[in-house]
Amino acid sequence: VQLQASGGGLVPAGGSLILSCAASGTFVSIDDMGWYRQALGKERELVASITPNGRINYADSGKGRFTISRENARNTVYLQMQSLKPEDTAVYYCDAHVRVRWGRDPGHYWGQGTLVTVSS
């Protein structure tokens, strides 16, 4: 199972970006998917997560500015970020709980990270 994240870049404060992350490989189902971020010198923190049925959880840092969504048919999760602030600068990682075969617990997989830099 591989998660490929894309969409990061340099954006001015107040700007917008959309991150995407697609899962590939051999598996039977994907449970929760989400986004984390890690700023320089800080611990990795949850940004948002979404269940297969669309139940969403946001960290306080992104509420009202970030929108997570997923396309189950494409095994892809998105993070739409608006009104970006310099403190949103971080490497953003997607994650997914993926079941490789029925009867086994899902494994936790991470994407490679994509850098988001917000200039002031």
mmCIF file of N, CA, C and O in Angstrom, residues 21-24 27-33 50-55 69-78 96-97:
data_model
loop_
_atom_site.group_PDB
_atom_site.id
_atom_site.type_symbol
_atom_site.label_atom_id
_atom_site.label_comp_id
_atom_site.label_asym_id
_atom_site.label_seq_id
_atom_site.Cartn_x
_atom_site.Cartn_y
_atom_site.Cartn_z
ATOM 1 N N CYS A 21 -4.284 13.175 -1.821
ATOM 2 C CA CYS A 21 -3.525 11.987 -1.437
ATOM 3 C C CYS A 21 -4.274 10.765 -1.926
ATOM 4 O O CYS A 21 -5.427 10.539 -1.535
ATOM 5 N N ALA A 22 -3.612 9.989 -2.777
ATOM 6 C CA ALA A 22 -4.240 8.812 -3.359
ATOM 7 C C ALA A 22 -3.574 7.546 -2.851
ATOM 8 O O ALA A 22 -2.338 7.453 -2.822
ATOM 9 N N ALA A 23 -4.381 6.589 -2.485
ATOM 10 C CA ALA A 23 -3.880 5.285 -2.051
ATOM 11 C C ALA A 23 -3.840 4.339 -3.236
ATOM 12 O O ALA A 23 -4.753 4.316 -4.063
ATOM 13 N N SER A 24 -2.766 3.564 -3.293
ATOM 14 C CA SER A 24 -2.638 2.575 -4.359
ATOM 15 C C SER A 24 -2.071 1.286 -3.793
ATOM 16 O O SER A 24 -1.530 1.272 -2.686
ATOM 17 N N PHE A 27 -5.524 -3.889 -1.735
ATOM 18 C CA PHE A 27 -6.238 -3.837 -0.465
ATOM 19 C C PHE A 27 -7.721 -4.033 -0.726
ATOM 20 O O PHE A 27 -8.167 -3.936 -1.875
ATOM 21 N N VAL A 28 -8.482 -4.260 0.335
ATOM 22 C CA VAL A 28 -9.916 -4.499 0.179
ATOM 23 C C VAL A 28 -10.775 -3.346 0.655
ATOM 24 O O VAL A 28 -11.916 -3.197 0.214
ATOM 25 N N SER A 29 -10.233 -2.527 1.554
ATOM 26 C CA SER A 29 -11.014 -1.382 2.015
ATOM 27 C C SER A 29 -10.100 -0.378 2.701
ATOM 28 O O SER A 29 -8.997 -0.718 3.141
ATOM 29 N N ILE A 30 -10.590 0.852 2.750
ATOM 30 C CA ILE A 30 -9.896 1.919 3.473
ATOM 31 C C ILE A 30 -10.840 2.466 4.525
ATOM 32 O O ILE A 30 -11.975 2.846 4.199
ATOM 33 N N ASP A 31 -10.390 2.485 5.760
ATOM 34 C CA ASP A 31 -11.199 3.056 6.838
ATOM 35 C C ASP A 31 -10.913 4.559 6.904
ATOM 36 O O ASP A 31 -10.977 5.238 5.893
ATOM 37 N N ASP A 32 -10.597 5.063 8.074
ATOM 38 C CA ASP A 32 -10.368 6.500 8.206
ATOM 39 C C ASP A 32 -9.182 6.962 7.363
ATOM 40 O O ASP A 32 -8.183 6.256 7.225
ATOM 41 N N MET A 33 -9.310 8.154 6.808
ATOM 42 C CA MET A 33 -8.208 8.835 6.122
ATOM 43 C C MET A 33 -8.067 10.209 6.770
ATOM 44 O O MET A 33 -9.028 10.743 7.349
ATOM 45 N N ILE A 50 -11.401 11.842 8.248
ATOM 46 C CA ILE A 50 -12.721 11.577 7.680
ATOM 47 C C ILE A 50 -12.933 10.078 7.575
ATOM 48 O O ILE A 50 -12.030 9.340 7.175
ATOM 49 N N THR A 51 -14.122 9.617 7.969
ATOM 50 C CA THR A 51 -14.445 8.202 7.889
ATOM 51 C C THR A 51 -14.971 7.876 6.482
ATOM 52 O O THR A 51 -15.273 8.779 5.701
ATOM 53 N N PRO A 52 -15.112 6.591 6.169
ATOM 54 C CA PRO A 52 -15.658 6.237 4.851
ATOM 55 C C PRO A 52 -17.053 6.805 4.614
ATOM 56 O O PRO A 52 -17.437 7.067 3.469
ATOM 57 N N ASN A 53 -17.815 6.993 5.669
ATOM 58 C CA ASN A 53 -19.172 7.522 5.540
ATOM 59 C C ASN A 53 -19.216 9.046 5.617
ATOM 60 O O ASN A 53 -20.300 9.618 5.560
ATOM 61 N N GLY A 54 -18.052 9.676 5.736
ATOM 62 C CA GLY A 54 -18.016 11.130 5.695
ATOM 63 C C GLY A 54 -18.084 11.839 7.024
ATOM 64 O O GLY A 54 -18.242 13.066 7.063
ATOM 65 N N ARG A 55 -17.963 11.106 8.124
ATOM 66 C CA ARG A 55 -17.915 11.779 9.415
ATOM 67 C C ARG A 55 -16.539 12.415 9.575
ATOM 68 O O ARG A 55 -15.515 11.771 9.382
ATOM 69 N N SER A 69 -12.198 16.169 2.477
ATOM 70 C CA SER A 69 -13.181 15.392 1.735
ATOM 71 C C SER A 69 -12.479 14.156 1.171
ATOM 72 O O SER A 69 -11.246 14.078 1.191
ATOM 73 N N ARG A 70 -13.262 13.227 0.678
ATOM 74 C CA ARG A 70 -12.664 12.022 0.087
ATOM 75 C C ARG A 70 -13.537 11.507 -1.046
ATOM 76 O O ARG A 70 -14.758 11.710 -1.049
ATOM 77 N N GLU A 71 -12.889 10.879 -1.980
ATOM 78 C CA GLU A 71 -13.571 10.174 -3.069
ATOM 79 C C GLU A 71 -13.258 8.697 -2.890
ATOM 80 O O GLU A 71 -12.154 8.256 -3.226
ATOM 81 N N ASN A 72 -14.203 7.955 -2.366
ATOM 82 C CA ASN A 72 -13.955 6.541 -2.091
ATOM 83 C C ASN A 72 -13.659 5.758 -3.369
ATOM 84 O O ASN A 72 -12.834 4.847 -3.357
ATOM 85 N N ALA A 73 -14.293 6.122 -4.470
ATOM 86 C CA ALA A 73 -14.074 5.403 -5.725
ATOM 87 C C ALA A 73 -12.650 5.591 -6.240
ATOM 88 O O ALA A 73 -12.139 4.749 -6.987
ATOM 89 N N ARG A 74 -12.036 6.700 -5.852
ATOM 90 C CA ARG A 74 -10.656 6.985 -6.289
ATOM 91 C C ARG A 74 -9.641 6.761 -5.169
ATOM 92 O O ARG A 74 -8.454 7.046 -5.355
ATOM 93 N N ASN A 75 -10.113 6.280 -4.007
ATOM 94 C CA ASN A 75 -9.216 6.036 -2.863
ATOM 95 C C ASN A 75 -8.384 7.274 -2.547
ATOM 96 O O ASN A 75 -7.180 7.182 -2.271
ATOM 97 N N THR A 76 -9.022 8.426 -2.612
ATOM 98 C CA THR A 76 -8.314 9.697 -2.495
ATOM 99 C C THR A 76 -8.957 10.581 -1.425
ATOM 100 O O THR A 76 -10.184 10.631 -1.308
ATOM 101 N N VAL A 77 -8.084 11.247 -0.674
ATOM 102 C CA VAL A 77 -8.530 12.214 0.317
ATOM 103 C C VAL A 77 -7.956 13.577 -0.064
ATOM 104 O O VAL A 77 -6.838 13.662 -0.590
ATOM 105 N N TYR A 78 -8.739 14.625 0.190
ATOM 106 C CA TYR A 78 -8.339 15.985 -0.150
ATOM 107 C C TYR A 78 -8.350 16.858 1.099
ATOM 108 O O TYR A 78 -9.095 16.596 2.046
ATOM 109 N N ALA A 96 -3.836 6.839 6.263
ATOM 110 C CA ALA A 96 -5.016 6.024 5.985
ATOM 111 C C ALA A 96 -4.904 4.707 6.729
ATOM 112 O O ALA A 96 -3.803 4.164 6.883
ATOM 113 N N HIS A 97 -6.045 4.227 7.186
ATOM 114 C CA HIS A 97 -6.115 2.906 7.812
ATOM 115 C C HIS A 97 -6.674 1.954 6.759
ATOM 116 O O HIS A 97 -7.845 2.047 6.396
#
